[in-house]
Coordinates of C-alpha atoms in Angstrom, one line a residue:
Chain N
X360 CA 0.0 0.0 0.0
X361 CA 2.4 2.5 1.0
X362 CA 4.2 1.8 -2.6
X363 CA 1.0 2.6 -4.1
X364 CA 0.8 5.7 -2.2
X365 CA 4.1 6.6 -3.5
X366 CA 3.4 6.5 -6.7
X367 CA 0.6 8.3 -7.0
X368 CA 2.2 11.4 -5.4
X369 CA 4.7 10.9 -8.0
X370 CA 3.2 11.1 -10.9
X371 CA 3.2 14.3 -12.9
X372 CA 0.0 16.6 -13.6
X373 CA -1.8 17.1 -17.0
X374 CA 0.5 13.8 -18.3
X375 CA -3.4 12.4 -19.1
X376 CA -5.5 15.4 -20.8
X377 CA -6.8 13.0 -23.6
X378 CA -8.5 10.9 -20.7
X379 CA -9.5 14.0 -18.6
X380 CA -11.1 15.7 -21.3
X381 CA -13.0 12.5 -22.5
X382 CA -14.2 11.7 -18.8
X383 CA -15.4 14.8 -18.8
X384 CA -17.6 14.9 -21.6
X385 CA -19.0 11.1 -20.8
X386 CA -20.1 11.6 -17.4
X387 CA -23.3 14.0 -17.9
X388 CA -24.1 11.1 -20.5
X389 CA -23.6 8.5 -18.3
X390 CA -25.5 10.3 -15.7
X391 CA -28.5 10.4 -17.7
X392 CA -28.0 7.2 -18.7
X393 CA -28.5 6.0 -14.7
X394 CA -31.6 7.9 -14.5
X395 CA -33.2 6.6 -17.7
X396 CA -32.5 3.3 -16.7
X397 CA -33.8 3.7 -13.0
X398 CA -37.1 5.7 -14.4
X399 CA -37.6 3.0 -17.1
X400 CA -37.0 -0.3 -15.2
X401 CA -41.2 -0.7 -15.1
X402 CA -40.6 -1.0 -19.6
X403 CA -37.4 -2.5 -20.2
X404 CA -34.2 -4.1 -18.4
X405 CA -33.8 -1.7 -15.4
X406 CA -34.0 -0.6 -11.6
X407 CA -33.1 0.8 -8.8
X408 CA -30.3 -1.3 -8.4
X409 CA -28.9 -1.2 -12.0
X410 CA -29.4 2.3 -12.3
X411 CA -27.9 3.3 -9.1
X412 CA -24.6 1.4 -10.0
X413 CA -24.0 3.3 -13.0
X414 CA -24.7 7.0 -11.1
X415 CA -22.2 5.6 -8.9
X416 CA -19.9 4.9 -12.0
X417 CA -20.1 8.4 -13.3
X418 CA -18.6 9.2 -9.7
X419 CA -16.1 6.6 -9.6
X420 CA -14.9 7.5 -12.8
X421 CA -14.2 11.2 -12.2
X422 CA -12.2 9.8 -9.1
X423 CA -10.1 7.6 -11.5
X424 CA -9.2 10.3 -14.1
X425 CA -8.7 13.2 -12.1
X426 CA -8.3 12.5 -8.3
X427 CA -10.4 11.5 -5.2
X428 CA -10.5 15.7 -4.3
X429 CA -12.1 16.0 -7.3
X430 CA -14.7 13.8 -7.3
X431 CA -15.2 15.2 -3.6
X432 CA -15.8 18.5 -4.8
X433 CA -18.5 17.7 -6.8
X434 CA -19.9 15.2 -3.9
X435 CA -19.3 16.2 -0.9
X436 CA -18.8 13.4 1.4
X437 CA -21.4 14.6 4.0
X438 CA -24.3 14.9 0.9
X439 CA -23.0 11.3 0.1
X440 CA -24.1 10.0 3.6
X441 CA -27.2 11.9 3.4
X442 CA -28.0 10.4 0.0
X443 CA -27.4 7.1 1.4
X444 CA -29.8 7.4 4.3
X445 CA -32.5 9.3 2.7
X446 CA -32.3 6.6 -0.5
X447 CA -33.2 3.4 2.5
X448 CA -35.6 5.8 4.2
X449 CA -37.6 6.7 1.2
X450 CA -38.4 2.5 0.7
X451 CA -39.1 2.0 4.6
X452 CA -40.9 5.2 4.7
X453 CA -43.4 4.2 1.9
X454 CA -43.5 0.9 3.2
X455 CA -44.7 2.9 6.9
X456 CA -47.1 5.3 5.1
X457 CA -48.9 2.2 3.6
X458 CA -49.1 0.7 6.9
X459 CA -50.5 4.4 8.7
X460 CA -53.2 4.4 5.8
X461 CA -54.7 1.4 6.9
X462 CA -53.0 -1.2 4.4
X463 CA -50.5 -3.9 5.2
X464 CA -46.9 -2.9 5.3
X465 CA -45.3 -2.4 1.8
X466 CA -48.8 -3.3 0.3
X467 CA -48.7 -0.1 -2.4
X468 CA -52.6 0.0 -2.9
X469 CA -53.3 1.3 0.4
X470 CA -52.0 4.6 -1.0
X471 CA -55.1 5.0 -3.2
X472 CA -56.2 7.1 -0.2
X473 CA -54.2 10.1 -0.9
X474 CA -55.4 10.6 -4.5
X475 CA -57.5 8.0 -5.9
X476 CA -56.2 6.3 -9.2
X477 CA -56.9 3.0 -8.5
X478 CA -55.4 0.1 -6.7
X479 CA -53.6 -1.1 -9.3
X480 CA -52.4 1.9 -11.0
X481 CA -51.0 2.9 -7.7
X482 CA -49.0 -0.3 -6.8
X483 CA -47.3 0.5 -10.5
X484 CA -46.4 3.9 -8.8
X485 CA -45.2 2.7 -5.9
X486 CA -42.9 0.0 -7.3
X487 CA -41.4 3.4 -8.9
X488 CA -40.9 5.2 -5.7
X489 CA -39.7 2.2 -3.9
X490 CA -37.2 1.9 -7.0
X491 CA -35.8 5.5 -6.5
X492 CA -35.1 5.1 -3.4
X493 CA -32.6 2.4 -3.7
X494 CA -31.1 3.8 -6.8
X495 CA -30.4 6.5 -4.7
X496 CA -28.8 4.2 -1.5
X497 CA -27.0 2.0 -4.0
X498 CA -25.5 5.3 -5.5
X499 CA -24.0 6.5 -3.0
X500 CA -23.1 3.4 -1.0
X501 CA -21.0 2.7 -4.4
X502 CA -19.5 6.5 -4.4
X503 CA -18.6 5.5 -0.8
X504 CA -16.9 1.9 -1.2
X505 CA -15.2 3.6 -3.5
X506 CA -13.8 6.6 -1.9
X507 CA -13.0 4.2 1.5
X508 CA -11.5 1.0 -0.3
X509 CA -9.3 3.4 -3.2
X510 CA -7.7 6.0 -0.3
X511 CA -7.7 3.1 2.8
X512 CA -10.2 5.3 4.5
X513 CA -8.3 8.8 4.7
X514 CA -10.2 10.4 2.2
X515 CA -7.2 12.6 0.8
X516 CA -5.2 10.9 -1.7
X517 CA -5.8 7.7 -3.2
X518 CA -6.3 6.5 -6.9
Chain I
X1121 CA -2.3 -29.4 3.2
X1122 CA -3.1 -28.7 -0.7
X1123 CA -3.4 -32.5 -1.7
X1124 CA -6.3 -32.7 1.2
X1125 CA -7.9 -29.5 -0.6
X1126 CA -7.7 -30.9 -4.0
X1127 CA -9.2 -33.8 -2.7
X1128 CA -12.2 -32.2 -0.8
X1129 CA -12.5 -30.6 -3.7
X1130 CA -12.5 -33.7 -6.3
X1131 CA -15.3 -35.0 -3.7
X1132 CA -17.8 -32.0 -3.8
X1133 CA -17.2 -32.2 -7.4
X1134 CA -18.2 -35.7 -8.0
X1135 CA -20.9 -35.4 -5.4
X1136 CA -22.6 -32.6 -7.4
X1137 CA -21.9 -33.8 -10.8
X1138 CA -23.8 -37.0 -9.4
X1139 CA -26.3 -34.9 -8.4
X1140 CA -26.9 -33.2 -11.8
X1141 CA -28.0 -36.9 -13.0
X1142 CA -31.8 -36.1 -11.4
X1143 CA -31.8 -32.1 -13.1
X1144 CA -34.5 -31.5 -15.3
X1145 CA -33.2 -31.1 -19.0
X1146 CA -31.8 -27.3 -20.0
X1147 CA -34.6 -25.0 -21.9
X1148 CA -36.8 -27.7 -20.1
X1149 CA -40.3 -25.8 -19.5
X1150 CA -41.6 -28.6 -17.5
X1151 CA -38.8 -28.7 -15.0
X1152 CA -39.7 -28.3 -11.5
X1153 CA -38.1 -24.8 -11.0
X1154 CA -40.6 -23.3 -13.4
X1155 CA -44.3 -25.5 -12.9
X1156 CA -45.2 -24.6 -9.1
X1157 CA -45.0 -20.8 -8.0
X1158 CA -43.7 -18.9 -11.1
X1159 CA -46.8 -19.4 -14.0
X1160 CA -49.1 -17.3 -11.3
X1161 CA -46.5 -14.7 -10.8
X1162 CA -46.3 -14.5 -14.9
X1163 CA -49.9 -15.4 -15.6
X1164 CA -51.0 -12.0 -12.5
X1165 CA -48.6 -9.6 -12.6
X1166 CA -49.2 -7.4 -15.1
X1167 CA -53.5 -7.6 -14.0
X1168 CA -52.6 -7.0 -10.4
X1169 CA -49.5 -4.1 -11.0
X1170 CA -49.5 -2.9 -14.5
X1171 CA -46.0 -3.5 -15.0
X1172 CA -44.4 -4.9 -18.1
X1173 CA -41.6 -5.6 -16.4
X1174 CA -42.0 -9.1 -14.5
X1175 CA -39.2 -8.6 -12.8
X1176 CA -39.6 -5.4 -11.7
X1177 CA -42.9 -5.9 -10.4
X1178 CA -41.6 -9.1 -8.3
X1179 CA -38.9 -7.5 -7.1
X1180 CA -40.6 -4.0 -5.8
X1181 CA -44.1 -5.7 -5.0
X1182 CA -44.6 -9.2 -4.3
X1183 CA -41.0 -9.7 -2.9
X1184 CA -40.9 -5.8 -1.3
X1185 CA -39.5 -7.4 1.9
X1186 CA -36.1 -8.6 0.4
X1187 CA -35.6 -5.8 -1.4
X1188 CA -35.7 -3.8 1.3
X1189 CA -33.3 -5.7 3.8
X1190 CA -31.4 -6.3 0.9
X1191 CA -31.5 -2.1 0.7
X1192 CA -30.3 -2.7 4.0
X1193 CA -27.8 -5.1 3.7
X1194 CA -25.8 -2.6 1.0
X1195 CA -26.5 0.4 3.6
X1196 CA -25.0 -1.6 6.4
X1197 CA -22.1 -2.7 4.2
X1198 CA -21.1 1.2 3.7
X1199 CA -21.3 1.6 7.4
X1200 CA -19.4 -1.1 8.2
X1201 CA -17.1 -0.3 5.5
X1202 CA -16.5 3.2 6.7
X1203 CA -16.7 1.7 10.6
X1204 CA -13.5 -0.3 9.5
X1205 CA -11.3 1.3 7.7
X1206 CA -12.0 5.5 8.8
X1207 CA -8.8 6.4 11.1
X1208 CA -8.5 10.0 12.8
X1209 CA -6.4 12.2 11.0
X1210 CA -3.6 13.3 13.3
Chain C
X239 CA -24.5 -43.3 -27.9
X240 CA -27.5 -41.6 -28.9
X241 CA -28.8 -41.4 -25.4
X242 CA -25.5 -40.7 -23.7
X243 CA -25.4 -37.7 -26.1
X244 CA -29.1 -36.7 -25.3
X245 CA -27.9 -36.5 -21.9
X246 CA -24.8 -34.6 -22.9
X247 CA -26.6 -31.4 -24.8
X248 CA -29.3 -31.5 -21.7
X249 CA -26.7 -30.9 -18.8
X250 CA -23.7 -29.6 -20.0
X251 CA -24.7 -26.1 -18.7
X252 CA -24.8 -27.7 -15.0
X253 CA -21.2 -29.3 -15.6
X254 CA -19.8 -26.1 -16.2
X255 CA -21.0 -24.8 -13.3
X256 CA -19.7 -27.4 -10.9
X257 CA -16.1 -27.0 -12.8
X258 CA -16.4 -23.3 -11.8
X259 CA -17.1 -23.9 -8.3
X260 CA -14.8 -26.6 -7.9
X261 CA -12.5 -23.8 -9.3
X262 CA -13.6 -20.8 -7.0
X263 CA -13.9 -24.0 -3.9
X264 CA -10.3 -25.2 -4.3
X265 CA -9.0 -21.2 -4.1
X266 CA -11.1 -20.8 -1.2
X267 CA -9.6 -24.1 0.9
X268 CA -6.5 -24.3 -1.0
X269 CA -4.7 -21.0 -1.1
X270 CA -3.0 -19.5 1.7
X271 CA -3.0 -15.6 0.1
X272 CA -6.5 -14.4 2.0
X273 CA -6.9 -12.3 -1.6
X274 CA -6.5 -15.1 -3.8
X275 CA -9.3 -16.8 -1.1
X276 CA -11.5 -13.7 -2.0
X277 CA -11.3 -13.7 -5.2
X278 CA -12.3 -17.6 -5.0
X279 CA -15.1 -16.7 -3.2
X280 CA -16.4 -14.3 -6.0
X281 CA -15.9 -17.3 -8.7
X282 CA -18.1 -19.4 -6.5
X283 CA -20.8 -16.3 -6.2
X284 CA -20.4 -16.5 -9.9
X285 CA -21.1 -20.1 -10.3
X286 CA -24.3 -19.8 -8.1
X287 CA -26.0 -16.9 -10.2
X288 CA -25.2 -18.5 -13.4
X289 CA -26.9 -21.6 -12.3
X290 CA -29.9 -19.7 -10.8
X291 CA -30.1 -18.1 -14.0
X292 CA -30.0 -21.1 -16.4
X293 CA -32.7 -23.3 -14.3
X294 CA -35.1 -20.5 -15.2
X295 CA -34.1 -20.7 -18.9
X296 CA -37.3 -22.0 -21.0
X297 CA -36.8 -23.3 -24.6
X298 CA -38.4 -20.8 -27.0
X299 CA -39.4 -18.4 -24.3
X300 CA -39.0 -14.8 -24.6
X301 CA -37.7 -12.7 -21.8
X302 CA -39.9 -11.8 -18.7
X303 CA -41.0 -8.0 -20.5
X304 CA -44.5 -8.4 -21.9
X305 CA -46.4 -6.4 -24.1
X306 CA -49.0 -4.7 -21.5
X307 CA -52.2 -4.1 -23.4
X308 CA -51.8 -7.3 -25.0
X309 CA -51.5 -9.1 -21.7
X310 CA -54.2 -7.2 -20.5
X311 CA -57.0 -8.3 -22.5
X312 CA -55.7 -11.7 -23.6
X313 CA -53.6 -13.1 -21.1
X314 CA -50.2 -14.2 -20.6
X315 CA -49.2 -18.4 -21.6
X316 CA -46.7 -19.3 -18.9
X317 CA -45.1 -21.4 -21.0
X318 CA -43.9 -18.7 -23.4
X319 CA -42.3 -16.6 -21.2
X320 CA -38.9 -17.6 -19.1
X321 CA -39.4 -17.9 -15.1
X322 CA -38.9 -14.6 -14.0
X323 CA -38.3 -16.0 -10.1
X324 CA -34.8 -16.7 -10.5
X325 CA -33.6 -13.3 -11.9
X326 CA -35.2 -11.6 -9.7
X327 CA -33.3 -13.6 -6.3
X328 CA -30.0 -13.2 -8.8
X329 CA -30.5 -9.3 -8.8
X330 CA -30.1 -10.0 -4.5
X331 CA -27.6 -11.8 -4.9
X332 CA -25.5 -9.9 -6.9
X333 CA -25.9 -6.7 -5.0
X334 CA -25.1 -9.0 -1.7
X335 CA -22.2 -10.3 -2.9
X336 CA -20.6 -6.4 -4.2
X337 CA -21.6 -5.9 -0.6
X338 CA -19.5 -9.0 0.9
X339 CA -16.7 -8.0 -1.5
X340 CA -16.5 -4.5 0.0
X341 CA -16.4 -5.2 3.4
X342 CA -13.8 -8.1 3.0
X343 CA -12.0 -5.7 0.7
X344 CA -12.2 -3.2 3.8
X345 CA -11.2 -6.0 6.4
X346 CA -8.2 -6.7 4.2
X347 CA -7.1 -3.4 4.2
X348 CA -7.6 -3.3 8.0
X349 CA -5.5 -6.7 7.8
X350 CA -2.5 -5.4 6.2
X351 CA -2.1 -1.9 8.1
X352 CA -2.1 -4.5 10.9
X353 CA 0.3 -7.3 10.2
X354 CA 2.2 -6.1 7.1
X355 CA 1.3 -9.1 5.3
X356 CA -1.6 -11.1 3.3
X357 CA -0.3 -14.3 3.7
X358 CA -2.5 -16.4 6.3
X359 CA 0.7 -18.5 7.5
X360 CA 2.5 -15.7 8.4
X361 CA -0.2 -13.5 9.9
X362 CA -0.6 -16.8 12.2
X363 CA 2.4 -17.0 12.9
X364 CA 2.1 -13.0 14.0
X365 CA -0.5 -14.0 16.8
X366 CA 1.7 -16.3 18.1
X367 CA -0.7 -20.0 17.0

């Protein structure tokens, strides 16, 4: 590890614009990407989890071609951990509200009481909720393992 | 030492390769995996959820309880991961 | 013959899998490097999903994404569409075993910062066994 260290610190800036500059244009592509495949997992291959994994890619990626400060800057790590708690609460938080309105726990037709559009139409809607909220917790647990495993947890250098 | 593991591992081998003799055929539709609970998930789904997507609608409705501790699991494997490897900076 | 080769192109699928687990086993019991056991462990994850994912494999059955409207008012035949069951515990699986891989990754780490060494003979040897 501590030859790893090494030689990172040693090697030169800028020696790798071609990949900077093509990392750079790819991730707002791959971010959409994520989204379109967590917001169409009801019509094609797709979910939560599958989407989630490539938003964290898009992150992961920025921290490969520049550096782990960089891909900090643009998600900080305290946003990260309230991604990743917000992203389970979402799922156990419907699964609650279905539970307050009078339905079994989880069971998504019990929200018909908040605006009626049917049973069935709303068990479709809340498969979509349940799905964004673990896009969201598998995004940034990935952004996390990432950051932890690639700097062995001091969050300064690293690959 | 790695004569014993080859040999545990010749034996598990065999015993599953022994085991494959009762399988039901590949591309079999008949097999036993695919005639008890899965026609009613494939024959409902799409009635009871409107979903295309028969997986999707399995994973986030029928089985919504494993893939929420399984939400779980992945939250508690970034904690742990943080728990183990986060030092103070001096 | 013609039997024995029936046999053959009906099961071949299940023989590769127990090859690959024997393979991600043997790395698991046999090594002594505690990456090289991790790494075995993932073959054998590996092994597991692909057979999970063949038992649910129908001949001449589309994949498990149906046309709505069409399913709506006529119905779905179980037989032409593959068991969706077993993706859907593979999708688990998969994200449980990134999960086992990170923390063992992270315990690894922990590991080497402690000992200065992978090698399970020598770590022993380190706690004084």
């Amino acid at each position: 590890m501590k030859l790893l260290q090494e030689r990172v610190k040693d090697r030169p800036a800028g020696e790798n614009l071609i990949i900077r500059t093509a990392v750079r244009l790819m991730i707002p592509f791959i971010q959409l990407y994520g989204l379109y495949v967590i917001v169409h997992g009801h019509y094609s291959p797709g979910g939560g989890f599958q989407g989630g994994v490539v938003l964290g890619a898009s992150f992961i990626l920025l921290a490969l071609a520049y550096d782990l400060r960089t891909s900090l800057r643009f998600m900080s790590e305290r946003v990260n951990a309230v991604l990743g708690n917000v992203g389970v609460l979402i799922y156990t938080g419907t699964g609650l509200l279905c539970a307050l309105l009078g339905g079994l726990f989880l069971d998504y037709s019990a929200l018909d009481r908040i605006l009626p559009l049917g049973p069935v139409e709303w068990r479709s809607l809340g498969i979509f909720v349940v799905e964004v909220g673990v896009g969201i917790a598998v995004m940034s647990i990935m952004t996390s393992l990432f950051w932890d495993l690639g700097s062995g947890g001091e969050m300064d250098e690293g690959l | 030492m790695k004569a014993f593991a080859f040999l545990a591992t010749l034996a598990t081998g065999v015993a599953l390769l022994y085991g494959t003799k009762d399988f039901a055929a590949w591309g079999d539709a008949a097999s036993p995996a695919s005639s008890h609970v899965s026609p009613v998930y494939i024959e409902r789904a799409v009635e009871q959820t409107h979903v295309p997507n028969l997986v999707t609608a399995i994973l986030g409705d029928y089985r919504g309880y494993d893939t929420m501790f399984e939400t779980v699991v992945i939250y508690c494997a970034g904690l742990a991961v943080v728990c183990v490897l986060r030092r103070q900076k001096s | 013959m013609e039997q024995l080769l029936a046999e053959i192109v009906a099961k071949y699928n299940y023989w590769i899998y127990v090859v690959l687990m024997m393979i991600g086993f043997y790395a698991m019991i046999g090594k002594r490097n505690l990456v090289k056991k991790l790494l075995g462990m993932n073959i054998f994850q590996t092994a597991i999903i692909l057979f999970y994912v063949s038992i649910g494999v129908k001949r001449g059955g589309s994949i498990p994404i149906v046309d709505k409207h069409a399913a709506l008012s006529h119905g779905i035949d179980a037989t032409q569409v593959i068991n969706p069951l077993p993706h859907v515990l593979m999708l688990t699986a998969i994200v449980v075993s990134v999960s086992i891989t990170g923390v063992a990754l992270a315990i690894l780490i922990r590991i080497y910062r402690q000992y200065g060494t992978l090698e399970e003979d020598e770590i022993l040897e380190k706690i004084g066994r």
